[in-house]
Amino acid sequence: MVENVFYYWILWGAWIIAAFFLKKSIRRTMISAVILICIASGETFIEVSSFSLRVSFILALCIGYYLASGCKRKVYHFFSVMTLTSAYAGIHLFEIFDPVWFIVDRFFVIISVISILAFYLGKSMSERIGLLVLSMSQGELLF
């Protein structure tokens, strides 16, 4: 339940930023539309054999791959995504095997570690966002 509140709160804040603070353009319209589609499909699932996937998760994965395809440094981007994916899965595994070390919720630990790493590994803002989205989506698949 708490994760859903964070999910909707972060997406709603992103939509407010996109709708009111970005310049009027096709890019702003596309960003706002994608965010609203993610909000609307937050509780919609697709059954694939024995797995249940959220539509918004598949959309985030596609957005991450789209942002990665526009990157000029493909090999560097690939290794950056793999590093962040390993960090995401590693934090989850560390929490399972040694939960005593987590004073704060794992949500905040993951967001802060992955964001700091993406800030240092990415050059532009779109590359950083692509790193965040793609690595967290792939880390969730890996975990």
Short mmCIF file of N, CA and C in Angstrom, two decimals:
data_model
loop_
_atom_site.label_atom_id
_atom_site.label_comp_id
_atom_site.label_asym_id
_atom_site.label_seq_id
_atom_site.Cartn_x
_atom_site.Cartn_y
_atom_site.Cartn_z
N MET A 1 0.81 -1.20 0.00
CA MET A 1 0.00 0.00 0.00
C MET A 1 0.86 1.27 0.00
N VAL A 2 1.90 1.29 0.82
CA VAL A 2 2.75 2.47 0.91
C VAL A 2 3.48 2.70 -0.40
N GLU A 3 3.90 1.60 -1.07
CA GLU A 3 4.60 1.74 -2.33
C GLU A 3 3.70 2.40 -3.38
N ASN A 4 2.41 2.09 -3.36
CA ASN A 4 1.48 2.71 -4.30
C ASN A 4 1.35 4.20 -4.05
N VAL A 5 1.36 4.60 -2.79
CA VAL A 5 1.27 6.02 -2.47
C VAL A 5 2.50 6.75 -3.01
N PHE A 6 3.69 6.18 -2.81
CA PHE A 6 4.91 6.79 -3.34
C PHE A 6 4.87 6.85 -4.87
N TYR A 7 4.40 5.77 -5.48
CA TYR A 7 4.32 5.69 -6.95
C TYR A 7 3.44 6.82 -7.49
N TYR A 8 2.24 6.94 -6.96
CA TYR A 8 1.33 7.98 -7.46
C TYR A 8 1.80 9.37 -7.10
N TRP A 9 2.40 9.53 -5.93
CA TRP A 9 2.87 10.84 -5.50
C TRP A 9 4.01 11.33 -6.39
N ILE A 10 4.97 10.44 -6.69
CA ILE A 10 6.10 10.81 -7.55
C ILE A 10 5.63 11.11 -8.96
N LEU A 11 4.76 10.27 -9.51
CA LEU A 11 4.26 10.50 -10.87
C LEU A 11 3.41 11.77 -10.94
N TRP A 12 2.62 12.02 -9.92
CA TRP A 12 1.80 13.24 -9.93
C TRP A 12 2.70 14.47 -9.87
N GLY A 13 3.74 14.43 -9.05
CA GLY A 13 4.70 15.54 -9.00
C GLY A 13 5.42 15.73 -10.33
N ALA A 14 5.79 14.61 -10.98
CA ALA A 14 6.44 14.70 -12.29
C ALA A 14 5.49 15.29 -13.32
N TRP A 15 4.21 14.94 -13.24
CA TRP A 15 3.24 15.50 -14.19
C TRP A 15 3.07 17.01 -13.96
N ILE A 16 3.04 17.43 -12.72
CA ILE A 16 2.92 18.87 -12.43
C ILE A 16 4.12 19.62 -12.98
N ILE A 17 5.31 19.07 -12.79
CA ILE A 17 6.52 19.71 -13.34
C ILE A 17 6.46 19.76 -14.86
N ALA A 18 6.05 18.64 -15.47
CA ALA A 18 5.99 18.60 -16.94
C ALA A 18 4.91 19.53 -17.48
N ALA A 19 3.77 19.59 -16.83
CA ALA A 19 2.66 20.36 -17.36
C ALA A 19 2.82 21.86 -17.14
N PHE A 20 3.43 22.25 -16.02
CA PHE A 20 3.45 23.66 -15.68
C PHE A 20 4.81 24.34 -15.79
N PHE A 21 5.90 23.57 -15.79
CA PHE A 21 7.21 24.20 -15.78
C PHE A 21 8.01 24.03 -17.06
N LEU A 22 7.63 23.09 -17.92
CA LEU A 22 8.32 22.94 -19.20
C LEU A 22 7.71 23.87 -20.23
N LYS A 23 8.51 24.25 -21.22
CA LYS A 23 8.00 25.11 -22.29
C LYS A 23 7.00 24.33 -23.14
N LYS A 24 6.03 25.07 -23.68
CA LYS A 24 5.03 24.42 -24.53
C LYS A 24 5.70 23.88 -25.78
N SER A 25 5.60 22.56 -25.95
CA SER A 25 6.19 21.92 -27.12
C SER A 25 5.59 20.52 -27.25
N ILE A 26 5.95 19.86 -28.32
CA ILE A 26 5.52 18.48 -28.53
C ILE A 26 6.16 17.58 -27.46
N ARG A 27 7.39 17.89 -27.09
CA ARG A 27 8.09 17.10 -26.06
C ARG A 27 7.34 17.15 -24.73
N ARG A 28 6.87 18.33 -24.34
CA ARG A 28 6.12 18.46 -23.09
C ARG A 28 4.82 17.68 -23.15
N THR A 29 4.15 17.71 -24.30
CA THR A 29 2.90 16.97 -24.46
C THR A 29 3.14 15.48 -24.37
N MET A 30 4.21 15.00 -25.00
CA MET A 30 4.53 13.57 -24.95
C MET A 30 4.89 13.12 -23.53
N ILE A 31 5.69 13.92 -22.83
CA ILE A 31 6.08 13.58 -21.46
C ILE A 31 4.84 13.54 -20.57
N SER A 32 3.98 14.53 -20.69
CA SER A 32 2.75 14.56 -19.89
C SER A 32 1.84 13.39 -20.21
N ALA A 33 1.72 13.04 -21.48
CA ALA A 33 0.87 11.92 -21.87
C ALA A 33 1.41 10.60 -21.34
N VAL A 34 2.70 10.40 -21.41
CA VAL A 34 3.29 9.16 -20.89
C VAL A 34 3.11 9.05 -19.39
N ILE A 35 3.30 10.15 -18.67
CA ILE A 35 3.11 10.15 -17.22
C ILE A 35 1.66 9.84 -16.88
N LEU A 36 0.72 10.44 -17.59
CA LEU A 36 -0.69 10.18 -17.32
C LEU A 36 -1.08 8.75 -17.67
N ILE A 37 -0.48 8.19 -18.72
CA ILE A 37 -0.74 6.78 -19.05
C ILE A 37 -0.20 5.88 -17.94
N CYS A 38 0.96 6.21 -17.41
CA CYS A 38 1.52 5.43 -16.29
C CYS A 38 0.62 5.52 -15.06
N ILE A 39 0.08 6.69 -14.79
CA ILE A 39 -0.83 6.84 -13.65
C ILE A 39 -2.10 6.04 -13.87
N ALA A 40 -2.65 6.12 -15.09
CA ALA A 40 -3.92 5.43 -15.38
C ALA A 40 -3.76 3.92 -15.39
N SER A 41 -2.60 3.44 -15.80
CA SER A 41 -2.41 1.99 -15.89
C SER A 41 -1.64 1.43 -14.70
N GLY A 42 -1.65 2.13 -13.59
CA GLY A 42 -0.90 1.72 -12.42
C GLY A 42 -1.35 0.41 -11.81
N GLU A 43 -2.61 0.08 -11.90
CA GLU A 43 -3.13 -1.15 -11.31
C GLU A 43 -3.58 -2.16 -12.35
N THR A 44 -3.15 -2.01 -13.60
CA THR A 44 -3.52 -2.94 -14.67
C THR A 44 -2.39 -3.95 -14.85
N PHE A 45 -2.76 -5.23 -14.86
CA PHE A 45 -1.79 -6.31 -14.97
C PHE A 45 -1.98 -7.08 -16.26
N ILE A 46 -0.88 -7.67 -16.75
CA ILE A 46 -0.90 -8.58 -17.89
C ILE A 46 -0.32 -9.90 -17.42
N GLU A 47 -1.05 -10.99 -17.67
CA GLU A 47 -0.57 -12.32 -17.29
C GLU A 47 0.25 -12.91 -18.43
N VAL A 48 1.50 -13.26 -18.15
CA VAL A 48 2.37 -13.91 -19.11
C VAL A 48 2.81 -15.22 -18.47
N SER A 49 2.25 -16.33 -18.94
CA SER A 49 2.43 -17.67 -18.36
C SER A 49 2.18 -17.61 -16.86
N SER A 50 3.17 -17.74 -16.02
CA SER A 50 2.94 -17.71 -14.57
C SER A 50 3.32 -16.37 -13.95
N PHE A 51 3.70 -15.40 -14.78
CA PHE A 51 4.10 -14.09 -14.29
C PHE A 51 2.97 -13.09 -14.45
N SER A 52 2.94 -12.14 -13.55
CA SER A 52 1.98 -11.06 -13.62
C SER A 52 2.76 -9.75 -13.70
N LEU A 53 2.63 -9.05 -14.82
CA LEU A 53 3.38 -7.81 -15.05
C LEU A 53 2.43 -6.62 -15.10
N ARG A 54 2.86 -5.52 -14.51
CA ARG A 54 2.08 -4.28 -14.61
C ARG A 54 2.31 -3.65 -15.97
N VAL A 55 1.27 -3.05 -16.51
CA VAL A 55 1.38 -2.36 -17.80
C VAL A 55 2.32 -1.16 -17.66
N SER A 56 2.27 -0.47 -16.54
CA SER A 56 3.16 0.67 -16.34
C SER A 56 4.62 0.24 -16.26
N PHE A 57 4.89 -0.97 -15.75
CA PHE A 57 6.25 -1.50 -15.73
C PHE A 57 6.76 -1.74 -17.14
N ILE A 58 5.93 -2.34 -17.98
CA ILE A 58 6.31 -2.59 -19.38
C ILE A 58 6.54 -1.26 -20.10
N LEU A 59 5.69 -0.28 -19.82
CA LEU A 59 5.84 1.04 -20.42
C LEU A 59 7.15 1.70 -19.96
N ALA A 60 7.47 1.59 -18.68
CA ALA A 60 8.73 2.15 -18.17
C ALA A 60 9.93 1.47 -18.81
N LEU A 61 9.86 0.17 -18.99
CA LEU A 61 10.95 -0.56 -19.63
C LEU A 61 11.13 -0.10 -21.08
N CYS A 62 10.02 0.09 -21.79
CA CYS A 62 10.09 0.57 -23.18
C CYS A 62 10.65 1.99 -23.25
N ILE A 63 10.25 2.84 -22.30
CA ILE A 63 10.77 4.21 -22.26
C ILE A 63 12.28 4.19 -22.00
N GLY A 64 12.71 3.34 -21.09
CA GLY A 64 14.14 3.23 -20.81
C GLY A 64 14.93 2.78 -22.02
N TYR A 65 14.40 1.79 -22.75
CA TYR A 65 15.09 1.34 -23.97
C TYR A 65 15.08 2.42 -25.05
N TYR A 66 14.00 3.19 -25.13
CA TYR A 66 13.94 4.28 -26.10
C TYR A 66 14.99 5.35 -25.78
N LEU A 67 15.10 5.70 -24.50
CA LEU A 67 16.11 6.70 -24.10
C LEU A 67 17.53 6.15 -24.29
N ALA A 68 17.71 4.85 -24.08
CA ALA A 68 19.03 4.25 -24.28
C ALA A 68 19.41 4.19 -25.76
N SER A 69 18.42 4.06 -26.63
CA SER A 69 18.74 4.00 -28.06
C SER A 69 19.24 5.34 -28.59
N GLY A 70 18.88 6.43 -27.95
CA GLY A 70 19.33 7.74 -28.39
C GLY A 70 20.70 8.13 -27.85
N CYS A 71 21.28 7.29 -27.04
CA CYS A 71 22.58 7.58 -26.43
C CYS A 71 23.70 7.33 -27.44
N LYS A 72 24.68 8.21 -27.49
CA LYS A 72 25.77 8.07 -28.44
C LYS A 72 26.84 7.09 -27.94
N ARG A 73 27.04 7.02 -26.65
CA ARG A 73 28.06 6.14 -26.08
C ARG A 73 27.40 4.82 -25.66
N LYS A 74 27.17 3.92 -26.61
CA LYS A 74 26.40 2.70 -26.37
C LYS A 74 27.07 1.75 -25.38
N VAL A 75 28.35 1.50 -25.54
CA VAL A 75 29.04 0.54 -24.66
C VAL A 75 29.10 1.10 -23.23
N TYR A 76 29.43 2.37 -23.10
CA TYR A 76 29.47 3.01 -21.79
C TYR A 76 28.10 2.98 -21.13
N HIS A 77 27.06 3.25 -21.91
CA HIS A 77 25.70 3.24 -21.39
C HIS A 77 25.30 1.83 -20.96
N PHE A 78 25.68 0.83 -21.73
CA PHE A 78 25.37 -0.55 -21.39
C PHE A 78 26.00 -0.93 -20.05
N PHE A 79 27.28 -0.60 -19.87
CA PHE A 79 27.95 -0.94 -18.61
C PHE A 79 27.41 -0.11 -17.44
N SER A 80 26.99 1.11 -17.71
CA SER A 80 26.38 1.92 -16.66
C SER A 80 25.05 1.32 -16.21
N VAL A 81 24.25 0.89 -17.16
CA VAL A 81 22.97 0.26 -16.82
C VAL A 81 23.21 -1.03 -16.06
N MET A 82 24.17 -1.83 -16.47
CA MET A 82 24.46 -3.08 -15.77
C MET A 82 24.96 -2.81 -14.35
N THR A 83 25.75 -1.76 -14.17
CA THR A 83 26.23 -1.39 -12.84
C THR A 83 25.08 -1.00 -11.94
N LEU A 84 24.19 -0.15 -12.44
CA LEU A 84 23.05 0.29 -11.64
C LEU A 84 22.06 -0.84 -11.39
N THR A 85 21.89 -1.74 -12.37
CA THR A 85 21.02 -2.89 -12.18
C THR A 85 21.58 -3.80 -11.09
N SER A 86 22.87 -4.01 -11.11
CA SER A 86 23.51 -4.84 -10.07
C SER A 86 23.39 -4.18 -8.70
N ALA A 87 23.52 -2.86 -8.65
CA ALA A 87 23.36 -2.14 -7.38
C ALA A 87 21.94 -2.29 -6.86
N TYR A 88 20.96 -2.20 -7.74
CA TYR A 88 19.55 -2.34 -7.34
C TYR A 88 19.29 -3.72 -6.76
N ALA A 89 19.71 -4.76 -7.50
CA ALA A 89 19.50 -6.13 -7.03
C ALA A 89 20.34 -6.41 -5.79
N GLY A 90 21.53 -5.85 -5.72
CA GLY A 90 22.40 -6.06 -4.57
C GLY A 90 21.82 -5.47 -3.29
N ILE A 91 21.21 -4.31 -3.38
CA ILE A 91 20.58 -3.71 -2.20
C ILE A 91 19.43 -4.58 -1.73
N HIS A 92 18.64 -5.09 -2.67
CA HIS A 92 17.55 -6.01 -2.30
C HIS A 92 18.10 -7.25 -1.61
N LEU A 93 19.14 -7.85 -2.16
CA LEU A 93 19.72 -9.05 -1.56
C LEU A 93 20.35 -8.75 -0.21
N PHE A 94 21.00 -7.60 -0.09
CA PHE A 94 21.59 -7.20 1.18
C PHE A 94 20.51 -7.05 2.25
N GLU A 95 19.35 -6.53 1.85
CA GLU A 95 18.25 -6.38 2.81
C GLU A 95 17.72 -7.74 3.25
N ILE A 96 17.68 -8.71 2.35
CA ILE A 96 17.19 -10.04 2.70
C ILE A 96 18.15 -10.74 3.66
N PHE A 97 19.44 -10.70 3.35
CA PHE A 97 20.41 -11.46 4.13
C PHE A 97 20.87 -10.75 5.39
N ASP A 98 20.80 -9.44 5.43
CA ASP A 98 21.25 -8.70 6.61
C ASP A 98 20.34 -7.49 6.85
N PRO A 99 19.12 -7.72 7.29
CA PRO A 99 18.16 -6.61 7.42
C PRO A 99 18.45 -5.67 8.58
N VAL A 100 19.35 -6.03 9.47
CA VAL A 100 19.64 -5.20 10.63
C VAL A 100 20.25 -3.86 10.22
N TRP A 101 20.98 -3.83 9.11
CA TRP A 101 21.68 -2.63 8.70
C TRP A 101 20.76 -1.56 8.11
N PHE A 102 19.53 -1.90 7.82
CA PHE A 102 18.62 -0.94 7.19
C PHE A 102 17.82 -0.21 8.26
N ILE A 103 18.26 0.99 8.55
CA ILE A 103 17.56 1.83 9.52
C ILE A 103 16.36 2.49 8.86
N VAL A 104 16.53 2.94 7.63
CA VAL A 104 15.45 3.55 6.87
C VAL A 104 14.88 2.53 5.90
N ASP A 105 13.75 2.84 5.33
CA ASP A 105 13.08 1.95 4.39
C ASP A 105 13.96 1.73 3.15
N ARG A 106 13.90 0.53 2.59
CA ARG A 106 14.75 0.21 1.44
C ARG A 106 14.41 1.08 0.24
N PHE A 107 13.18 1.56 0.15
CA PHE A 107 12.77 2.45 -0.94
C PHE A 107 13.69 3.67 -0.99
N PHE A 108 13.91 4.29 0.14
CA PHE A 108 14.74 5.49 0.19
C PHE A 108 16.22 5.17 -0.06
N VAL A 109 16.67 4.03 0.42
CA VAL A 109 18.06 3.63 0.19
C VAL A 109 18.30 3.40 -1.29
N ILE A 110 17.39 2.67 -1.94
CA ILE A 110 17.54 2.37 -3.37
C ILE A 110 17.49 3.65 -4.19
N ILE A 111 16.51 4.50 -3.92
CA ILE A 111 16.38 5.74 -4.68
C ILE A 111 17.63 6.61 -4.52
N SER A 112 18.13 6.73 -3.30
CA SER A 112 19.29 7.61 -3.10
C SER A 112 20.56 7.03 -3.75
N VAL A 113 20.80 5.74 -3.60
CA VAL A 113 22.02 5.14 -4.18
C VAL A 113 21.96 5.16 -5.70
N ILE A 114 20.84 4.74 -6.27
CA ILE A 114 20.73 4.69 -7.73
C ILE A 114 20.76 6.11 -8.32
N SER A 115 20.13 7.06 -7.65
CA SER A 115 20.13 8.44 -8.16
C SER A 115 21.54 9.05 -8.14
N ILE A 116 22.27 8.81 -7.06
CA ILE A 116 23.63 9.35 -6.98
C ILE A 116 24.52 8.73 -8.05
N LEU A 117 24.40 7.41 -8.21
CA LEU A 117 25.21 6.74 -9.24
C LEU A 117 24.82 7.21 -10.64
N ALA A 118 23.53 7.37 -10.90
CA ALA A 118 23.09 7.84 -12.22
C ALA A 118 23.55 9.27 -12.47
N PHE A 119 23.59 10.08 -11.43
CA PHE A 119 24.05 11.45 -11.58
C PHE A 119 25.52 11.48 -12.03
N TYR A 120 26.33 10.60 -11.47
CA TYR A 120 27.74 10.58 -11.84
C TYR A 120 28.01 9.85 -13.15
N LEU A 121 27.19 8.88 -13.51
CA LEU A 121 27.44 8.10 -14.72
C LEU A 121 26.85 8.72 -15.98
N GLY A 122 25.79 9.49 -15.84
CA GLY A 122 25.15 10.09 -17.00
C GLY A 122 25.66 11.49 -17.28
N LYS A 123 25.64 11.84 -18.57
CA LYS A 123 26.10 13.18 -18.97
C LYS A 123 24.94 14.17 -18.99
N SER A 124 23.90 13.85 -19.73
CA SER A 124 22.77 14.76 -19.85
C SER A 124 21.62 14.29 -18.96
N MET A 125 20.61 15.15 -18.83
CA MET A 125 19.47 14.81 -17.99
C MET A 125 18.68 13.64 -18.57
N SER A 126 18.50 13.60 -19.89
CA SER A 126 17.76 12.49 -20.48
C SER A 126 18.53 11.18 -20.33
N GLU A 127 19.85 11.23 -20.39
CA GLU A 127 20.66 10.02 -20.19
C GLU A 127 20.54 9.54 -18.75
N ARG A 128 20.52 10.46 -17.80
CA ARG A 128 20.38 10.09 -16.38
C ARG A 128 19.01 9.48 -16.11
N ILE A 129 17.97 10.08 -16.68
CA ILE A 129 16.63 9.54 -16.48
C ILE A 129 16.53 8.16 -17.14
N GLY A 130 17.11 8.01 -18.31
CA GLY A 130 17.13 6.71 -18.97
C GLY A 130 17.86 5.67 -18.13
N LEU A 131 19.00 6.06 -17.54
CA LEU A 131 19.73 5.15 -16.67
C LEU A 131 18.88 4.74 -15.47
N LEU A 132 18.22 5.70 -14.85
CA LEU A 132 17.38 5.40 -13.69
C LEU A 132 16.25 4.44 -14.04
N VAL A 133 15.50 4.78 -15.07
CA VAL A 133 14.33 3.99 -15.43
C VAL A 133 14.73 2.59 -15.88
N LEU A 134 15.72 2.51 -16.74
CA LEU A 134 16.12 1.22 -17.29
C LEU A 134 16.77 0.33 -16.23
N SER A 135 17.64 0.89 -15.42
CA SER A 135 18.31 0.07 -14.41
C SER A 135 17.35 -0.40 -13.32
N MET A 136 16.42 0.45 -12.91
CA MET A 136 15.46 0.02 -11.89
C MET A 136 14.49 -1.02 -12.45
N SER A 137 14.10 -0.87 -13.69
CA SER A 137 13.20 -1.86 -14.31
C SER A 137 13.91 -3.20 -14.49
N GLN A 138 15.12 -3.16 -14.99
CA GLN A 138 15.87 -4.41 -15.17
C GLN A 138 16.26 -5.01 -13.82
N GLY A 139 16.56 -4.18 -12.84
CA GLY A 139 16.85 -4.69 -11.50
C GLY A 139 15.66 -5.38 -10.88
N GLU A 140 14.48 -4.85 -11.12
CA GLU A 140 13.27 -5.50 -10.63
C GLU A 140 13.04 -6.84 -11.33
N LEU A 141 13.33 -6.90 -12.62
CA LEU A 141 13.24 -8.18 -13.34
C LEU A 141 14.27 -9.17 -12.81
N LEU A 142 15.48 -8.70 -12.56
CA LEU A 142 16.56 -9.56 -12.08
C LEU A 142 16.27 -10.06 -10.68
N PHE A 143 15.74 -9.20 -9.83
CA PHE A 143 15.47 -9.58 -8.46
C PHE A 143 14.25 -10.47 -8.41
#
